[in-house]
C-alpha positions in Angstrom: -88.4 -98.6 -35.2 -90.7 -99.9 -32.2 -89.7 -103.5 -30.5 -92.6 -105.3 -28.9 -91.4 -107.7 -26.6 -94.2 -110.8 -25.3 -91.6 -112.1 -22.3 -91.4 -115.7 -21.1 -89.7 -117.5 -18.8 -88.6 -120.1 -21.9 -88.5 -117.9 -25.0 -89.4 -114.2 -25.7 -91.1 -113.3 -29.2 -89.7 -109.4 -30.8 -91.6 -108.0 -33.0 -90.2 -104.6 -34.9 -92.6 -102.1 -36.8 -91.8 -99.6 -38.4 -93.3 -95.7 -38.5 -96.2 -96.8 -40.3 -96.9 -100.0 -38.3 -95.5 -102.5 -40.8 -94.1 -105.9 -39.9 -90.6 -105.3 -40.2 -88.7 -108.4 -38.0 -90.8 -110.9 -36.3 -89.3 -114.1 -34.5 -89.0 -116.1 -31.2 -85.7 -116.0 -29.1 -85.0 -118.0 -26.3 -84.3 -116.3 -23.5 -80.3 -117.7 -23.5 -77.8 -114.4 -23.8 -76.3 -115.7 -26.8 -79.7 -115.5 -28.8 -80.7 -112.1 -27.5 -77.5 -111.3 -28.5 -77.8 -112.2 -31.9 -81.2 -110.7 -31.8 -79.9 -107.6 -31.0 -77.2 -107.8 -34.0 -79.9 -108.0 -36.3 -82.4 -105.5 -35.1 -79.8 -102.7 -34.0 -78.7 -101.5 -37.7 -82.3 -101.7 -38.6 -82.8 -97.6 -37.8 -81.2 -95.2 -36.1 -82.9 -95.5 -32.7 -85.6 -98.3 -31.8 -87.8 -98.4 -29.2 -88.4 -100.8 -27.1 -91.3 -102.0 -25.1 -92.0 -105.2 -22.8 -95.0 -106.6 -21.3 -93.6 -108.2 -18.1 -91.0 -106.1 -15.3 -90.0 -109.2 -13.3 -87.6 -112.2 -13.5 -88.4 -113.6 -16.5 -87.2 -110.9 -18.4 -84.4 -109.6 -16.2 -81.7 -110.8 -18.7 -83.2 -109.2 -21.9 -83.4 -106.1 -19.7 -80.0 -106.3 -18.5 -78.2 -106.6 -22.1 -80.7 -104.0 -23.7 -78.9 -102.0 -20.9 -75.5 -102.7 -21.9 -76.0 -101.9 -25.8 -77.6 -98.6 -24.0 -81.3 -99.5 -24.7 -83.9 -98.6 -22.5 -87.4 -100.9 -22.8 -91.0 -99.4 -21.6 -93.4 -101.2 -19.5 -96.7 -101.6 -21.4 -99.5 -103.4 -18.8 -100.7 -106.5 -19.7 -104.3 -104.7 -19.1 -103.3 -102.4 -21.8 -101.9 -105.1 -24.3 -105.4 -106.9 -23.4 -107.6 -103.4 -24.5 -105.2 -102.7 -27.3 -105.6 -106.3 -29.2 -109.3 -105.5 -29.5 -108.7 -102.6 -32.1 -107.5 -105.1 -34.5 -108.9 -107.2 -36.7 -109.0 -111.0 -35.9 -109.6 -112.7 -32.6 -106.3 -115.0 -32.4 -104.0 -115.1 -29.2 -100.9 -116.3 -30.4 -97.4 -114.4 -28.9 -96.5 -113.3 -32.1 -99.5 -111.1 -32.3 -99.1 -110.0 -28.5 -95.6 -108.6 -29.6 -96.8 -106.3 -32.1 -100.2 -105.1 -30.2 -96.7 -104.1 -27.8 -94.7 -102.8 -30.4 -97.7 -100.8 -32.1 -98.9 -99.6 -28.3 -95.6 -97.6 -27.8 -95.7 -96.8 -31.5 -99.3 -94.5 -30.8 -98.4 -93.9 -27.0 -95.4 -91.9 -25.7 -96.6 -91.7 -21.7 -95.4 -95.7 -20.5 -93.2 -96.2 -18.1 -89.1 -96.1 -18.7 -87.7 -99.2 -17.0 -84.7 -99.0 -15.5 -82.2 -102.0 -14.5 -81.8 -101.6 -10.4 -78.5 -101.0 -9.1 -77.0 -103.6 -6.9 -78.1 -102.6 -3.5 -81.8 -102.5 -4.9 -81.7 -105.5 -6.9 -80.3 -107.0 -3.3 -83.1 -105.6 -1.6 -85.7 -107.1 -3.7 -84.3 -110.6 -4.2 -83.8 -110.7 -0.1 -87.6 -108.9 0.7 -89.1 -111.6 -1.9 -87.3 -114.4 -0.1 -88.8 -113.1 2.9 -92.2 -113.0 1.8 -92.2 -116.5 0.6 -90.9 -117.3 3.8 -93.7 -115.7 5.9 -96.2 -117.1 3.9 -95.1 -120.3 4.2 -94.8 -119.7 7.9 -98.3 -118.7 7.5 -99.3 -121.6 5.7 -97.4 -124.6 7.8 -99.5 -123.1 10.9 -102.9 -123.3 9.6 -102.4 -126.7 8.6 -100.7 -127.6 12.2 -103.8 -126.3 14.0 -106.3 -127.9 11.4 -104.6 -131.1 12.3 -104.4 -130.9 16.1 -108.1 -129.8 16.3 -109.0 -133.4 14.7 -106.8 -135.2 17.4 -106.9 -133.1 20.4 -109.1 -129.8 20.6 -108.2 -128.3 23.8 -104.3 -128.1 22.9 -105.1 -126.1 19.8 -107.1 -123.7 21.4 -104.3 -123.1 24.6 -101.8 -121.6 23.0 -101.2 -119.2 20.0 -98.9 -120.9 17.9 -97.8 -117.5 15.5 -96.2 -116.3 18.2 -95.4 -118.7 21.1 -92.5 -120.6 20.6 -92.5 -122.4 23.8 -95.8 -124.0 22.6 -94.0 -125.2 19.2 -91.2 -127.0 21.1 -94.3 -128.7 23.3 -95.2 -130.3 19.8 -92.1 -131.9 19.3 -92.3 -134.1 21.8 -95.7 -134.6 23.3 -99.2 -134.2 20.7 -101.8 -136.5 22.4 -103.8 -136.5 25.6 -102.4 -139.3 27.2 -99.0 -138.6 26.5 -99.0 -135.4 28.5 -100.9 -137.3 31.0 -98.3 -139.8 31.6 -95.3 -137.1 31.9 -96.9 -134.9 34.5 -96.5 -131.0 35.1 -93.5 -131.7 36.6 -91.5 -133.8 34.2 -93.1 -131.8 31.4 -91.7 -128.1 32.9 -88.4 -129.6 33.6 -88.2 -130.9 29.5 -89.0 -127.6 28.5 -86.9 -126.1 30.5 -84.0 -127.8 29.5 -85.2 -127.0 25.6 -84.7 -122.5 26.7 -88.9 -122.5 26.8 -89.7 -119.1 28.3 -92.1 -119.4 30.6 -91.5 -123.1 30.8 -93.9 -123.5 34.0 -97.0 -121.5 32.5 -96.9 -123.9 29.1 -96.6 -126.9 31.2 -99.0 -126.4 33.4 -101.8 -125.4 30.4 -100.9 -128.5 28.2 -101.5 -131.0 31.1 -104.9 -129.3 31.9 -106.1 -129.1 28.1 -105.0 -133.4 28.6 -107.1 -133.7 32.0 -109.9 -132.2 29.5 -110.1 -135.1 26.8 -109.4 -139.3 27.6 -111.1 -140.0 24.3 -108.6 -141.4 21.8 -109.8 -140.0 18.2 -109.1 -142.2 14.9 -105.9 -141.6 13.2 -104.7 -139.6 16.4 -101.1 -141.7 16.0 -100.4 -140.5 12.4 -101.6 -137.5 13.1 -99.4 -136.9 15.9 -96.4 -137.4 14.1 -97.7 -135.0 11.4 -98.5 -132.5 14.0 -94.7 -133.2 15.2 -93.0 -132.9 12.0 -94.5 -129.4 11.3 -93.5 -128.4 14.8 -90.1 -128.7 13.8 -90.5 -127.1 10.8 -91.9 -124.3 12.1 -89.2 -124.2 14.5 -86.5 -124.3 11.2 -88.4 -121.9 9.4 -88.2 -119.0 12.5 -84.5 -119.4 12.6 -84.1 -119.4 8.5 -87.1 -115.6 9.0 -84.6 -114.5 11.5 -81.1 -114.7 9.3 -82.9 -113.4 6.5 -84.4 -110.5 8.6 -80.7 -109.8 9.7 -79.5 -109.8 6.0 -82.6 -107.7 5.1 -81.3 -105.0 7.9 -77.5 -105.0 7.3 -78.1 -104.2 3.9 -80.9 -101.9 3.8 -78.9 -99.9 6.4 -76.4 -99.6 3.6 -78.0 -97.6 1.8 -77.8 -93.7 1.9 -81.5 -92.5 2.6 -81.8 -95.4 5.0 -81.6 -93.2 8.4 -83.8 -91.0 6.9 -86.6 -93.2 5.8 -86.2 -95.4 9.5 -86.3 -92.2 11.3 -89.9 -91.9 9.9 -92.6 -93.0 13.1 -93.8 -97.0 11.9 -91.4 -97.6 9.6 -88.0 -100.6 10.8 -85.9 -101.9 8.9 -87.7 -104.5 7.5 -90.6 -102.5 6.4 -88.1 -99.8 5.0 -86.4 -102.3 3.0 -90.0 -103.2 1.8 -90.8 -99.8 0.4 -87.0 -99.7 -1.4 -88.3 -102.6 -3.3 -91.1 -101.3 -4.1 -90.3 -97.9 -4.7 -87.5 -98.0 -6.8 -84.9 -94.7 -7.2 -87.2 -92.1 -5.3 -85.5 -89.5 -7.9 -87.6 -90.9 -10.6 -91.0 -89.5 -9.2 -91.4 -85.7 -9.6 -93.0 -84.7 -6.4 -94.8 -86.0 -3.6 -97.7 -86.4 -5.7 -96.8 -88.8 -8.2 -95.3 -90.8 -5.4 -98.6 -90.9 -3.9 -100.5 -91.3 -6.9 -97.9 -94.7 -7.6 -99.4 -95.8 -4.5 -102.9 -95.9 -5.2 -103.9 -93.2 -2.4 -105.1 -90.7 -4.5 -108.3 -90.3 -5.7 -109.2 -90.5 -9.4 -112.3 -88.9 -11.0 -115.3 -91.0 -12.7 -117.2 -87.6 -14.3 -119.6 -88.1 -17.1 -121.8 -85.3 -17.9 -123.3 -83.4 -15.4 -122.4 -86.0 -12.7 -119.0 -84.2 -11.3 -117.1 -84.4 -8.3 -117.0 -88.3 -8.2 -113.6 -89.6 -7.1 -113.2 -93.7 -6.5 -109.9 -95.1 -5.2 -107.5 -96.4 -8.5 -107.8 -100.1 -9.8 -104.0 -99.8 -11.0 -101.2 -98.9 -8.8 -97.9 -100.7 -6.8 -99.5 -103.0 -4.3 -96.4 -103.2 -2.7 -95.8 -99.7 -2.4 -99.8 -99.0 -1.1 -99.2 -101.8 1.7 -95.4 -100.3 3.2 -96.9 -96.8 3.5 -100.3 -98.0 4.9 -98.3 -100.5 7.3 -96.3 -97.8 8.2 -99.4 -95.3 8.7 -101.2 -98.2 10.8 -98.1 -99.0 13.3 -97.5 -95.3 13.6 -100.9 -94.5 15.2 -100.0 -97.2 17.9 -98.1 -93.9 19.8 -98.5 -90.6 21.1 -97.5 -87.9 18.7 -98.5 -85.7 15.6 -99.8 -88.9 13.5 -101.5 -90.1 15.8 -103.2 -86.5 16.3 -104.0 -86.7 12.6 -105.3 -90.2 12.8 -108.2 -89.0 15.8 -108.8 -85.5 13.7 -109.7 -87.5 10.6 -111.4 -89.9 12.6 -113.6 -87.1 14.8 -114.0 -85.6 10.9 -116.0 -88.8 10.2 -113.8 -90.8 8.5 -113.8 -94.9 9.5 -110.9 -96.2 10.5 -109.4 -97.3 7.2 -110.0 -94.4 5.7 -108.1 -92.6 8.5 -105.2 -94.5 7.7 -105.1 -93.7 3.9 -105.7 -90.3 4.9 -102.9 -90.2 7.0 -100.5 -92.5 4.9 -101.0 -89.8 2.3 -99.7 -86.9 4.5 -96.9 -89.2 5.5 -95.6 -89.2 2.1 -95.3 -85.5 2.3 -93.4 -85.5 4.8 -91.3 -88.4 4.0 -90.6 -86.3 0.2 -89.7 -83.1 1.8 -87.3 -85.3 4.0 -85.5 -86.6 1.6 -85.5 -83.3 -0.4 -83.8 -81.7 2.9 -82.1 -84.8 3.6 -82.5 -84.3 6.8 -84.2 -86.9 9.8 -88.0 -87.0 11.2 -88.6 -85.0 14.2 -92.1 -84.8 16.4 -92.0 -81.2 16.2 -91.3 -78.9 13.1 -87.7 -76.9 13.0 -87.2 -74.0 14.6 -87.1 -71.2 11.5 -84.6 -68.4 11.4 -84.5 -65.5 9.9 -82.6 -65.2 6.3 
């Protein structure tokens, strides 16, 4: 039998054909362990082994996947692009779940090349819940300072454009306390430097003396500049909140990617910390279920595919489907690495004085780093700038 699963975060719908592509067992099951369980119960004694398949990897589903895993199941991954393809080839247009399950259940009926999916151990379920956290984090980060300058620029120009609020705390703790022109006026270079100081600014003389000339700059009070100062205050201090919560979670991120065996290994590797490391454990997965260098790659997206058609030959595009996550930690990685001297960077200027722009250096190069990041962890063995010294057998 073949199990088509169309996962939800409310309900799931299973669908079981059998060899022939009949309708077998069809029906919604909320996604509580107790009805999975008796789901299970009834579609277990059904044949002698069924297969399943599942269109969604992620949260939503991370239950069903875990008991299929106890009863010693193992579900497929069949794309939602494919399950979109695949519903053309039969007759109707309806989109109902129902009908989504068994386009599932048929696809890994007729195709035996999807992808196993495999519960994470702890560690790498760890990883992944703390390097999501972390992302949502940043990009809130990211988001709370584009609306903080936005809103200074409409009260007071010449502050927004002093300082560079990603990365200057000093200017964030100005925030909090003084917004508007004539309030830095009024406190003087002096006063303001000695509040700063007391507050651990770095550099608490420079950022005083900067604010209080952007305020020399501008005696025109703007309309709304009072609400908007305390708007502009209040995401100060959020800001300020939100670095402290990045840095414990970075901490947590490191402790426990260091725990994991292959971690000295992959941080010995030129670009790649802890953070970014614990980024590519995510996203990677077990490394042992990839059979060579080339299919870690090729997950990846940095290999080439082939568009041929006729005589036209020889055409290779990059892939629409691959890891994102994966691409971006080994093209990070390959970016920070070519900051230094050494043999990437030497790879980096040869492909470049080849011809190749910039970017295309980089994927270049991220691609060779997988090489040598597979045979490291085949050798289990630590990055060095220069190759071993070989010995005789």
């Amino acid at each position: 039998m073949w199990a088509g699963i169309d996962a939800g975060k409310g309900h799931h719908w299973i669908t079981v054909v059998d060899g022939t592509g009949g309708r077998r067992w069809s029906r919604k099951v909320e996604n509580d362990e107790s009805a999975i369980l008796d789901a299970l119960g009834l579609i277990l004694p059904m044949a002698r082994t069924v297969h399943w398949a599942v269109d969604i990897s992620g949260t939503s589903c991370a239950l069903l996947l875990a008991l299929l895993a106890a009863h010693g199941q193992q579900a497929v991954y069949v794309p939602g692009r494919t399950v979109n393809r695949m519903s053309g080839a039969y007759r109707g247009e309806a989109k109902t779940d129902e009908r989504d399950a068994y386009v599932i259940a048929e696809s890994a009926r007729q195709r035996r090349d999807f992808t196993a999916i495999d519960v994470p151990a702890q560690l790498a379920a760890d990883l992944a819940v703390l390097v999501g956290h972390r992302k949502d984090l940043v990009a809130d980060r990211v988001r709370m300072i584009n609306r903080l300058r936005d809103t200074l620029t409409g009260i007071f120009p010449a502050l927004e454009r002093a300082f560079d609020y990603s990365s200057q705390r000093g200017a964030l703790v100005l925030l909090t306390g003084y917004q508007t022109p004539a309030a830095l006026r009024r406190v003087g270079q002096a006063r303001l430097e000695r509040w700063l100081a007391k507050r651990n600014v770095r550099g608490a003389e420079q950022v005083a003396a900067t604010a209080v000339h952007a305020a020399r700059a501008q005696h025109t009070t703007l309309p709304g500049q009072q609400v908007a100062a305390e708007i502009v205050a209040d995401l100060a201090t959020q800001l300020l909140a939100l670095d402290e919560r990045i840095g414990r979670i970075d901490k947590q991120v490191t402790a426990a990617f260091r725990t994991h065996p292959q971690a000295a290994i992959i941080e010995s590797m030129p670009g790649i910390g802890p953070i970014l490391g614990a980024e590519l454990l995510a996203a990677a997965g077990d490394f042992a279920s990839y059979t060579d260098d080339g299919h870690l790659a090729s997950a990846a997206g940095l290999v080439p595919v082939p568009r041929d058609s006729g005589r036209r030959t020889g055409n290779l595009h990059r892939p629409k489907r691959y890891n994102r996550a994966l691409r971006r930690a080994f093209y990070l990685s390959a970016q920070t690495s070519i900051i230094r001297d050494g043999p990437n960077r030497d790879f980096y200027l040869k492909k470049r004085a080849e011809g190749l722009k910039h970017v295309q250096a980089v994927i270049a190069l991220a691609r060779r780093r997988i090489s040598v990041l597979w045979a490291l962890l085949r050798d289990n063995r630590c990055f060095t700038p220069h190759a071993p010294a070989t010995q005789t057998a």
